[in-house]
Short mmCIF file of C-alpha atoms in Angstrom, two decimals:
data_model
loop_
_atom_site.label_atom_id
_atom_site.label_comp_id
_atom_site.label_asym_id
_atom_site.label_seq_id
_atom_site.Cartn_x
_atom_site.Cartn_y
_atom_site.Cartn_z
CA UNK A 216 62.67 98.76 113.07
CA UNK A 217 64.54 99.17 109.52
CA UNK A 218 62.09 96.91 107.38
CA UNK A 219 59.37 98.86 108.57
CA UNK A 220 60.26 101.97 107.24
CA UNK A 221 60.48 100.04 103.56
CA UNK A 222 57.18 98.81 104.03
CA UNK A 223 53.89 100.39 102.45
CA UNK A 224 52.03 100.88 105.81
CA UNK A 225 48.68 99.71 104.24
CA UNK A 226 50.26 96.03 103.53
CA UNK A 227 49.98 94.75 106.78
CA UNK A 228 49.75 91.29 108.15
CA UNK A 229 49.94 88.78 106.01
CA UNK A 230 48.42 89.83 102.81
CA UNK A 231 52.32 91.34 102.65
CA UNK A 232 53.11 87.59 102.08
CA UNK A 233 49.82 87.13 99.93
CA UNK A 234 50.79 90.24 97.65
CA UNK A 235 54.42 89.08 97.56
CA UNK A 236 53.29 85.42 96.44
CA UNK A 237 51.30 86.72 93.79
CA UNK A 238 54.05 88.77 92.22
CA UNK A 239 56.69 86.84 92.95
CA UNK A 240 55.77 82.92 92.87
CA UNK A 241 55.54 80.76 90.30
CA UNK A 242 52.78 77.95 89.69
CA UNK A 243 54.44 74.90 87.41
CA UNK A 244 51.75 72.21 86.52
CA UNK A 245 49.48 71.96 89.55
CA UNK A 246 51.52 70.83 92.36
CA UNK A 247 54.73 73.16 92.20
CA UNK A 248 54.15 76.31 94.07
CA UNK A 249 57.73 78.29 93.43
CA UNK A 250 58.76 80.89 95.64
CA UNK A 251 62.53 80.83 95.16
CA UNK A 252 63.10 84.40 94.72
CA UNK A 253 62.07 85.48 98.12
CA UNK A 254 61.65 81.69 100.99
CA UNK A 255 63.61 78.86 99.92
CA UNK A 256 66.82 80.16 97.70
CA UNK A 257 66.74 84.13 97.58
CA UNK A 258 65.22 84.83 101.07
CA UNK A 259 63.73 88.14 101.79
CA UNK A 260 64.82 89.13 104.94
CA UNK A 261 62.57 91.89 105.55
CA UNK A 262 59.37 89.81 105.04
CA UNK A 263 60.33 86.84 106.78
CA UNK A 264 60.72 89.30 109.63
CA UNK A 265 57.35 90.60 109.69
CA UNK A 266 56.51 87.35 109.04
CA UNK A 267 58.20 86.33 112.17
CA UNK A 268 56.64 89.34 114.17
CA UNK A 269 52.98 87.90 113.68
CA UNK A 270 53.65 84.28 114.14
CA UNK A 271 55.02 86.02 117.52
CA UNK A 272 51.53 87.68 117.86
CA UNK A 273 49.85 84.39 117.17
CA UNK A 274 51.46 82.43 119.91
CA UNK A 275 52.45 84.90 122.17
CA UNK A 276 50.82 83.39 124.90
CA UNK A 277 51.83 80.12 124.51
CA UNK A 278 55.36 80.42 126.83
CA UNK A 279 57.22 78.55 123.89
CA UNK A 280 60.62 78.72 124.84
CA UNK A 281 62.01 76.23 121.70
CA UNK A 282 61.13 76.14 118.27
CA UNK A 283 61.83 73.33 116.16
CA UNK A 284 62.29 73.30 112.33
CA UNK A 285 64.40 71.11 110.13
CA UNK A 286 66.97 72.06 106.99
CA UNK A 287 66.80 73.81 105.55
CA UNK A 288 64.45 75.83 103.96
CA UNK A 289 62.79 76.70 107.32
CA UNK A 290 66.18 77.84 108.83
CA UNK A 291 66.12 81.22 108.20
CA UNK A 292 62.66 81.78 108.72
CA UNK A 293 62.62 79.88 112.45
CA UNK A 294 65.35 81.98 113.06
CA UNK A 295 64.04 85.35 112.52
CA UNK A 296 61.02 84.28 114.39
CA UNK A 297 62.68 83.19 116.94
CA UNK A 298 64.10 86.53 117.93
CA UNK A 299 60.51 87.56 118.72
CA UNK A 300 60.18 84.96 121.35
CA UNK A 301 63.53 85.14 122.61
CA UNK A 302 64.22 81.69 122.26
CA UNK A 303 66.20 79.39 120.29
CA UNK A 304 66.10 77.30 117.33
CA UNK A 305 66.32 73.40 117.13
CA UNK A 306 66.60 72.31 113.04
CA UNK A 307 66.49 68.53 112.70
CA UNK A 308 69.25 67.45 110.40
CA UNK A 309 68.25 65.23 107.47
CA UNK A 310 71.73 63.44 106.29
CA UNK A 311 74.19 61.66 109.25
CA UNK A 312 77.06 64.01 109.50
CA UNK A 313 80.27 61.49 110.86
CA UNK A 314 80.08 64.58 114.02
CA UNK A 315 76.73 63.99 114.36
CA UNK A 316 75.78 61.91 118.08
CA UNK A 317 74.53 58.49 117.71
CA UNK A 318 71.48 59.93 120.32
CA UNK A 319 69.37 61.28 118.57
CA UNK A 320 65.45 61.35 118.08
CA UNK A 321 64.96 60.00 114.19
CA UNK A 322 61.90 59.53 111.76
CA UNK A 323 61.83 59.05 108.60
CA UNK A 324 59.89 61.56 106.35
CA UNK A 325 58.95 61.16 102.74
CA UNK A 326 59.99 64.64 100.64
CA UNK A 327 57.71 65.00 97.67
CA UNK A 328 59.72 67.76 96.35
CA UNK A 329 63.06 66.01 96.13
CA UNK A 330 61.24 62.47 95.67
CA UNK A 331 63.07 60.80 98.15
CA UNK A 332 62.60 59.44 102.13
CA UNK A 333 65.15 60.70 104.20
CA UNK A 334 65.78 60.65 108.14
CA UNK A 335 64.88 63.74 110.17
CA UNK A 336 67.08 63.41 113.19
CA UNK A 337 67.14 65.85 116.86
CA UNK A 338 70.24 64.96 119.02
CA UNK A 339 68.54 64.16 122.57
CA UNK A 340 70.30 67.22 124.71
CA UNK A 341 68.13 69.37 122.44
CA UNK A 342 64.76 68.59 122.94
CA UNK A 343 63.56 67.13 125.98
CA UNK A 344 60.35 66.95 128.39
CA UNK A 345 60.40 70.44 129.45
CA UNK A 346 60.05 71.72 126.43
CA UNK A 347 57.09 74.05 125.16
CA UNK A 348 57.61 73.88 121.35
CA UNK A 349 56.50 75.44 118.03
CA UNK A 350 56.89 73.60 115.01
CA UNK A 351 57.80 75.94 111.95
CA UNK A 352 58.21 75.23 108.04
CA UNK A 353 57.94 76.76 105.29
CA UNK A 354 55.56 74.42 103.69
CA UNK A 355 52.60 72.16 104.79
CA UNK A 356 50.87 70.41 101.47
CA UNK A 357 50.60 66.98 102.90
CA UNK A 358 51.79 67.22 106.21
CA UNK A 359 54.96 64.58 105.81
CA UNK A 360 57.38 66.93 107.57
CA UNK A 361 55.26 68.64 110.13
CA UNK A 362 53.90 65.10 110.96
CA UNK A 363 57.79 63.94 111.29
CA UNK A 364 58.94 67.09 113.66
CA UNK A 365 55.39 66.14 115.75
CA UNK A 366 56.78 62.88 116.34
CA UNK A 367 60.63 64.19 117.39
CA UNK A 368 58.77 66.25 119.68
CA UNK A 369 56.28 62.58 120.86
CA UNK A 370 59.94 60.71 121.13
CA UNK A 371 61.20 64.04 123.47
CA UNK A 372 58.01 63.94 125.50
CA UNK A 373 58.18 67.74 124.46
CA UNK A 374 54.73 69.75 124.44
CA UNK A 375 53.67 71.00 121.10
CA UNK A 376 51.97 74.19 121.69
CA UNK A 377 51.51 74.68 117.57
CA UNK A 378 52.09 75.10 113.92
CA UNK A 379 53.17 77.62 111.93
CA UNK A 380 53.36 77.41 108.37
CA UNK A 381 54.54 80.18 105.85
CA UNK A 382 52.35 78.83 102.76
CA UNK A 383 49.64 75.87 102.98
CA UNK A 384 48.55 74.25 100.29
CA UNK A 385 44.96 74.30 101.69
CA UNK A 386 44.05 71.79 98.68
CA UNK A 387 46.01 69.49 99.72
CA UNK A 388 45.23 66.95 103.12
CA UNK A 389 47.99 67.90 105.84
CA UNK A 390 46.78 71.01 107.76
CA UNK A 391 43.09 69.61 107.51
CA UNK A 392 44.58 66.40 109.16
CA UNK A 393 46.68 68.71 111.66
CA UNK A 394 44.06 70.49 112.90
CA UNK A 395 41.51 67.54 112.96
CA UNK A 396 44.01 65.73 115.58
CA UNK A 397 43.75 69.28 117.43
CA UNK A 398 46.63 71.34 116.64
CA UNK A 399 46.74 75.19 116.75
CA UNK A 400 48.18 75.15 112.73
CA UNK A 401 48.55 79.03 111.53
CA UNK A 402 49.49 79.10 108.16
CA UNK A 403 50.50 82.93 106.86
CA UNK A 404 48.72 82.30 103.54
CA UNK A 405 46.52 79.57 102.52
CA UNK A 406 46.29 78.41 98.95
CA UNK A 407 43.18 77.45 97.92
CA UNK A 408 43.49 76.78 93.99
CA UNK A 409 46.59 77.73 91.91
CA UNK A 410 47.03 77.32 88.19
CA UNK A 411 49.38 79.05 85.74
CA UNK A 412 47.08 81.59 85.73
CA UNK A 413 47.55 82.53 89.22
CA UNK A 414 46.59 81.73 93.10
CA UNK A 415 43.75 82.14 94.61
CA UNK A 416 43.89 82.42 98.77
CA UNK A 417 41.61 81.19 101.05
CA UNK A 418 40.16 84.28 103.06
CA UNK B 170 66.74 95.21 121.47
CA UNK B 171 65.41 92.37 123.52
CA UNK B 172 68.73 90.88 123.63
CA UNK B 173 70.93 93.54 124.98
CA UNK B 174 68.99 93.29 128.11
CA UNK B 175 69.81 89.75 128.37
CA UNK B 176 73.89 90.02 128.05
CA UNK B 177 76.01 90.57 130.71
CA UNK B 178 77.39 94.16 129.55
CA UNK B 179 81.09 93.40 129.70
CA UNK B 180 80.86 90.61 126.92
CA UNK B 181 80.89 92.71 124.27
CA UNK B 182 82.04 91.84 120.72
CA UNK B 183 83.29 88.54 119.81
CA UNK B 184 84.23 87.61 123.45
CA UNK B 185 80.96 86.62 123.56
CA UNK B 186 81.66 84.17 120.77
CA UNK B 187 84.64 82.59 122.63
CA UNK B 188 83.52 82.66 125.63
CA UNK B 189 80.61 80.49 124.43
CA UNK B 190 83.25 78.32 122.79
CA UNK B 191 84.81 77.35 125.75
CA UNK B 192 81.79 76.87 127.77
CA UNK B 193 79.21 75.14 125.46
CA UNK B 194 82.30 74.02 122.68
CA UNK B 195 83.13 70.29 122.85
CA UNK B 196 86.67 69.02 120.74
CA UNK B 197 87.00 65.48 119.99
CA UNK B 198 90.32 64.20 118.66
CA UNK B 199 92.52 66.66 117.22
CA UNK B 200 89.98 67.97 114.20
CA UNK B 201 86.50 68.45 115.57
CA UNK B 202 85.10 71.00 117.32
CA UNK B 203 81.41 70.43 118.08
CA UNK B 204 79.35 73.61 118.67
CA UNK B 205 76.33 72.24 118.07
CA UNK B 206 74.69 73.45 120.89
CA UNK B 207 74.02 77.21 119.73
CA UNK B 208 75.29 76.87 116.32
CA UNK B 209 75.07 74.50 113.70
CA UNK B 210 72.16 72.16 115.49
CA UNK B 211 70.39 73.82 118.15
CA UNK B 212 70.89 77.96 117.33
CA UNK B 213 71.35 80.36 119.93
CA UNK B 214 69.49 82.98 118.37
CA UNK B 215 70.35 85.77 120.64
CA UNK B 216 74.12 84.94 120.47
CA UNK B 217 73.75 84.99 116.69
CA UNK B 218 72.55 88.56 116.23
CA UNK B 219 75.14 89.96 118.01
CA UNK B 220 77.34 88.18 116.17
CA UNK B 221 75.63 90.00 112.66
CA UNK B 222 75.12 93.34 114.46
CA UNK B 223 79.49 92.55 114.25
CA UNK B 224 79.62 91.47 111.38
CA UNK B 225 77.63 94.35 110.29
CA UNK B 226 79.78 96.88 111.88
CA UNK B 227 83.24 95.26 110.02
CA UNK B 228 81.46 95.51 106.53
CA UNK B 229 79.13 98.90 107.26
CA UNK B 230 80.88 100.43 104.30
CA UNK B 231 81.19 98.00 101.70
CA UNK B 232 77.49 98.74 99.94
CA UNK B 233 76.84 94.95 100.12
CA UNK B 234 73.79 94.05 98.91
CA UNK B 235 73.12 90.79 98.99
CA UNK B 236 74.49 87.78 101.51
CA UNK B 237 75.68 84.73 99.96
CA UNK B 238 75.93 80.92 102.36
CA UNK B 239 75.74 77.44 101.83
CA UNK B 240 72.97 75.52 103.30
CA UNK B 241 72.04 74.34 106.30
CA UNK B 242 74.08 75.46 108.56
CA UNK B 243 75.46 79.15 107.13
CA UNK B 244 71.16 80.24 106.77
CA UNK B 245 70.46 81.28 110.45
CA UNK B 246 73.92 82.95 111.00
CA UNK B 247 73.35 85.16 107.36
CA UNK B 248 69.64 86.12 107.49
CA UNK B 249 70.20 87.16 111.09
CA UNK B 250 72.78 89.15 109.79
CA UNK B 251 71.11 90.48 106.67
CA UNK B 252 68.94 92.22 108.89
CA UNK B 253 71.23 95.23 109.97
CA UNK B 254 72.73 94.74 106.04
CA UNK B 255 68.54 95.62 105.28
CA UNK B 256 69.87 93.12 101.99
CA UNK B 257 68.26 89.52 101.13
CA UNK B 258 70.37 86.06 101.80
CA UNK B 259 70.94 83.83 98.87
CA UNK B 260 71.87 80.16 100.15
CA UNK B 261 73.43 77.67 97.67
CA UNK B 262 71.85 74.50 97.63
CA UNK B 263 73.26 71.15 98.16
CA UNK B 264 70.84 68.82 96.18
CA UNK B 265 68.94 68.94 93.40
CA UNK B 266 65.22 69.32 93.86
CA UNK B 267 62.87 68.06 91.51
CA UNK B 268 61.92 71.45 91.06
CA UNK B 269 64.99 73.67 91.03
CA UNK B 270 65.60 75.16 87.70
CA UNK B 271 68.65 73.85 85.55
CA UNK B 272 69.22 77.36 84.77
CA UNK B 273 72.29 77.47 88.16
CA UNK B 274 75.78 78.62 88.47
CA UNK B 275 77.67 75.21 89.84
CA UNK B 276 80.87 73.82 91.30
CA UNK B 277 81.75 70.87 93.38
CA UNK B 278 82.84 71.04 96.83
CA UNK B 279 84.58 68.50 99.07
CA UNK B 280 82.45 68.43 102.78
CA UNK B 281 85.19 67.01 105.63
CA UNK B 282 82.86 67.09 107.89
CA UNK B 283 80.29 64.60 105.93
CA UNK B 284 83.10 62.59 104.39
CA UNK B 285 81.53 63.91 100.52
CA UNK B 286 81.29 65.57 97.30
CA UNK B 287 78.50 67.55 96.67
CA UNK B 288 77.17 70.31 93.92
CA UNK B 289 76.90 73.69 95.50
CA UNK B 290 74.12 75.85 93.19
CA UNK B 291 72.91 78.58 92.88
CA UNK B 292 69.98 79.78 90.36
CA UNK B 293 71.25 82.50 88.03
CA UNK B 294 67.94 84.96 88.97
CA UNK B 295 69.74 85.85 92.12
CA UNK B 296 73.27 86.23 91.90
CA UNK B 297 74.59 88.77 88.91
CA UNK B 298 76.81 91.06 88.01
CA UNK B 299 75.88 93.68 89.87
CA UNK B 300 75.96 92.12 93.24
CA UNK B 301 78.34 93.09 95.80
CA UNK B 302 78.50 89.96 98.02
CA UNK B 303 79.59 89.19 101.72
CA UNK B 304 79.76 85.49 101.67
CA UNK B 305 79.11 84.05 105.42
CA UNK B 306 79.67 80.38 106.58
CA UNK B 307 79.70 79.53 110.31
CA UNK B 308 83.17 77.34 109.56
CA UNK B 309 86.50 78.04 107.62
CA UNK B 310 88.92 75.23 108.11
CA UNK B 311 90.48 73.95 104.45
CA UNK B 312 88.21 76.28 103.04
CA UNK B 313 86.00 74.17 100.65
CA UNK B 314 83.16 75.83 101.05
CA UNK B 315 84.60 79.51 100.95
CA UNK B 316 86.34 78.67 97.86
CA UNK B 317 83.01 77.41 96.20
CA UNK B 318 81.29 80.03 96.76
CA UNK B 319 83.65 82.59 95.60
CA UNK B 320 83.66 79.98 92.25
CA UNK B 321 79.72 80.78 92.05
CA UNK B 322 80.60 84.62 92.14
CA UNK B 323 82.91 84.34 89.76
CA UNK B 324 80.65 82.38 87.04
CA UNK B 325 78.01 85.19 88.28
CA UNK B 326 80.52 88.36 87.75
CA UNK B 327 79.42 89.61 91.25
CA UNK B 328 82.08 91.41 93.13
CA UNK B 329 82.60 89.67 96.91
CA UNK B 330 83.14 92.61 99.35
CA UNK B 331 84.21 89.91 101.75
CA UNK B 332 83.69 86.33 103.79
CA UNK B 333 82.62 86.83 107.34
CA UNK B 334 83.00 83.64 109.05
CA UNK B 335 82.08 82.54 112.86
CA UNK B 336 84.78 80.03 113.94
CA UNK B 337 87.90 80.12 111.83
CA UNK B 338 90.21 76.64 112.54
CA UNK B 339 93.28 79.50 112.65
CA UNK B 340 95.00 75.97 112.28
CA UNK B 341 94.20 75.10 108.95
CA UNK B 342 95.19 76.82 105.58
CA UNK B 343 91.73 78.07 104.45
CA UNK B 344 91.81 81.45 105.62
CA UNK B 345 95.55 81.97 105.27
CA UNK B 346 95.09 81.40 101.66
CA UNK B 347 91.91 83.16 101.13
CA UNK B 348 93.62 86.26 102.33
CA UNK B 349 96.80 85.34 100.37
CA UNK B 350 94.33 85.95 97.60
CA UNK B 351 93.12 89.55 99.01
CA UNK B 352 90.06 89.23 100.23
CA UNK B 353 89.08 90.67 103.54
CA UNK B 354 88.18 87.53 105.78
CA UNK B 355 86.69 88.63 108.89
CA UNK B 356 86.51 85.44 111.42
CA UNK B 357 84.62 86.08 115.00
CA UNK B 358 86.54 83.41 116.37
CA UNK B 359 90.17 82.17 115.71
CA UNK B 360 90.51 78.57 117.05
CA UNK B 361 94.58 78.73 117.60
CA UNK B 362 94.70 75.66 118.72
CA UNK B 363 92.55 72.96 120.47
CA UNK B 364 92.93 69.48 122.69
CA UNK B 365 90.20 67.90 124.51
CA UNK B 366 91.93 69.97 127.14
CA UNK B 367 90.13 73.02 125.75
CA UNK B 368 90.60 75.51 123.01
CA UNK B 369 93.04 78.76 122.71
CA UNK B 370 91.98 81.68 120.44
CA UNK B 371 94.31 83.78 118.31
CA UNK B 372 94.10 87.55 120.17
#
């Protein structure tokens, strides 16, 4: 494959996203983990493929044949993942388009980054009983969104066959909670303390 | 590639595209044509990379190195894209996070399809001068959205190589007036004309 070749061969796995967090993020204060330049504005392609690669490894065995993400941050990387498992994408829409169907699956979520509830909605053709489905973000810190696609997918009657998670904020309560209720969560790089002066991963 | 294997071999290029259209492609009234179904809601993943591996091929020469959209919709369709490119996506962003720096090229665009204003931005860090930038967006009807982005270009200084776009409304003015102003638009799909009778493409 292309990225490949751009790769050093001794950055493998995930400590590619590790390294690439640690050079490229930003820590504000002690909540605001920014990784604009290469997830969730700028998006670096290449990574998010390899990225994509080993969340295929992870659940290769799983015969997910939907995965389900919402706008729109984990577009792009749900996407490139998905060509791994040959299967397509579902992103639950947060605002009511006038297009959109009135049946649809709906939550409401609370965003702490835009500090606002909004309503995640899944129009019912897409996501139904059948369904073997992994849940992708970007993001889990307190599980609000994750926790919102889980119950699209208890509304669908759709099996959840796991979690995966480009950065966890391990500090914070939502993949602890997530697992504890039994969910396969595989987060690509754990946080386990960040200050201005840096992040620290859990290993 | 894994997809290849799963096309029938005489779809090739942007039949695909229109064939899907007309199969999976709902109009209501005269204005809408609903394609959420692989697109814009649910994303056919496989349909989509052939669709950049196209896209690719039209702008091979141009040096482009970096893909410019508007969020949500434009994200899968570009980073599936920027893969053959081997350049990053930037998406403009609709809303203002709590953490998004003020630092942004902006410019307000009129959505028809939500019936709204919003403030299309993008954070100066990753769009400059020295960018030469294929803008993708899965529409072009009046071409709002085109037109903003080009604005955010033009604050930035980047040169745009070009606007690939999936379904063109060959009905509306947008992309008779974007190439009025000289810039190569290259749409995969030119709805001519469309009833609830079916849709006709532009040859």
């Amino acid at each position: 494959m292309y990225w490949q070749a751009k790769r050093p061969a001794f950055l493998f796995g995930m400590k590619l996203l590790e390294e690439k967090i640690k050079t490229h993020g930003k820590v504000i204060g002690t909540e605001v983990l920014k990784v604009d330049s290469f997830l969730n504005h700028q998006v670096d392609v290449g990574l998010l493929c390899e990225m994509g690669k080993d969340v295929y490894n992870h659940f290769a065995d799983c015969a997910v044949n939907k995965i389900l993400t919402v706008e729109a941050s984990g577009i792009g990387y749900a996407c490139l993942a998905a060509q791994f498992f040959g299967c397509n994408v579902v992103f639950a829409k947060k605002a009511k388009a006038v297009n959109q169907s009135a049946d649809v699956y709906k939550t409401t979520v609370h965003s702490f980054t835009h500090g606002n509830d909004y309503t995640a909605t899944v129009d019912k053709k897409y996501l139904s009983q059948g369904d073997r489905v992994l849940i992708m973000d970007d993001f889990l810190a307190r599980g609000e969104a994750a926790n919102g696609l889980l119950e699209l997918c208890r509304q669908a009657g759709a099996t959840v066959v796991g979690i995966a998670i480009a950065i966890e904020k391990g500090f914070q309560p939502g993949g602890e909670n997530l697992r504890a209720q039994g969910y396969d969560v595989y987060s690509q790089a754990i946080v386990a303390a960040m200050s201005e002066d840096g992040v620290e991963f859990k290993q």
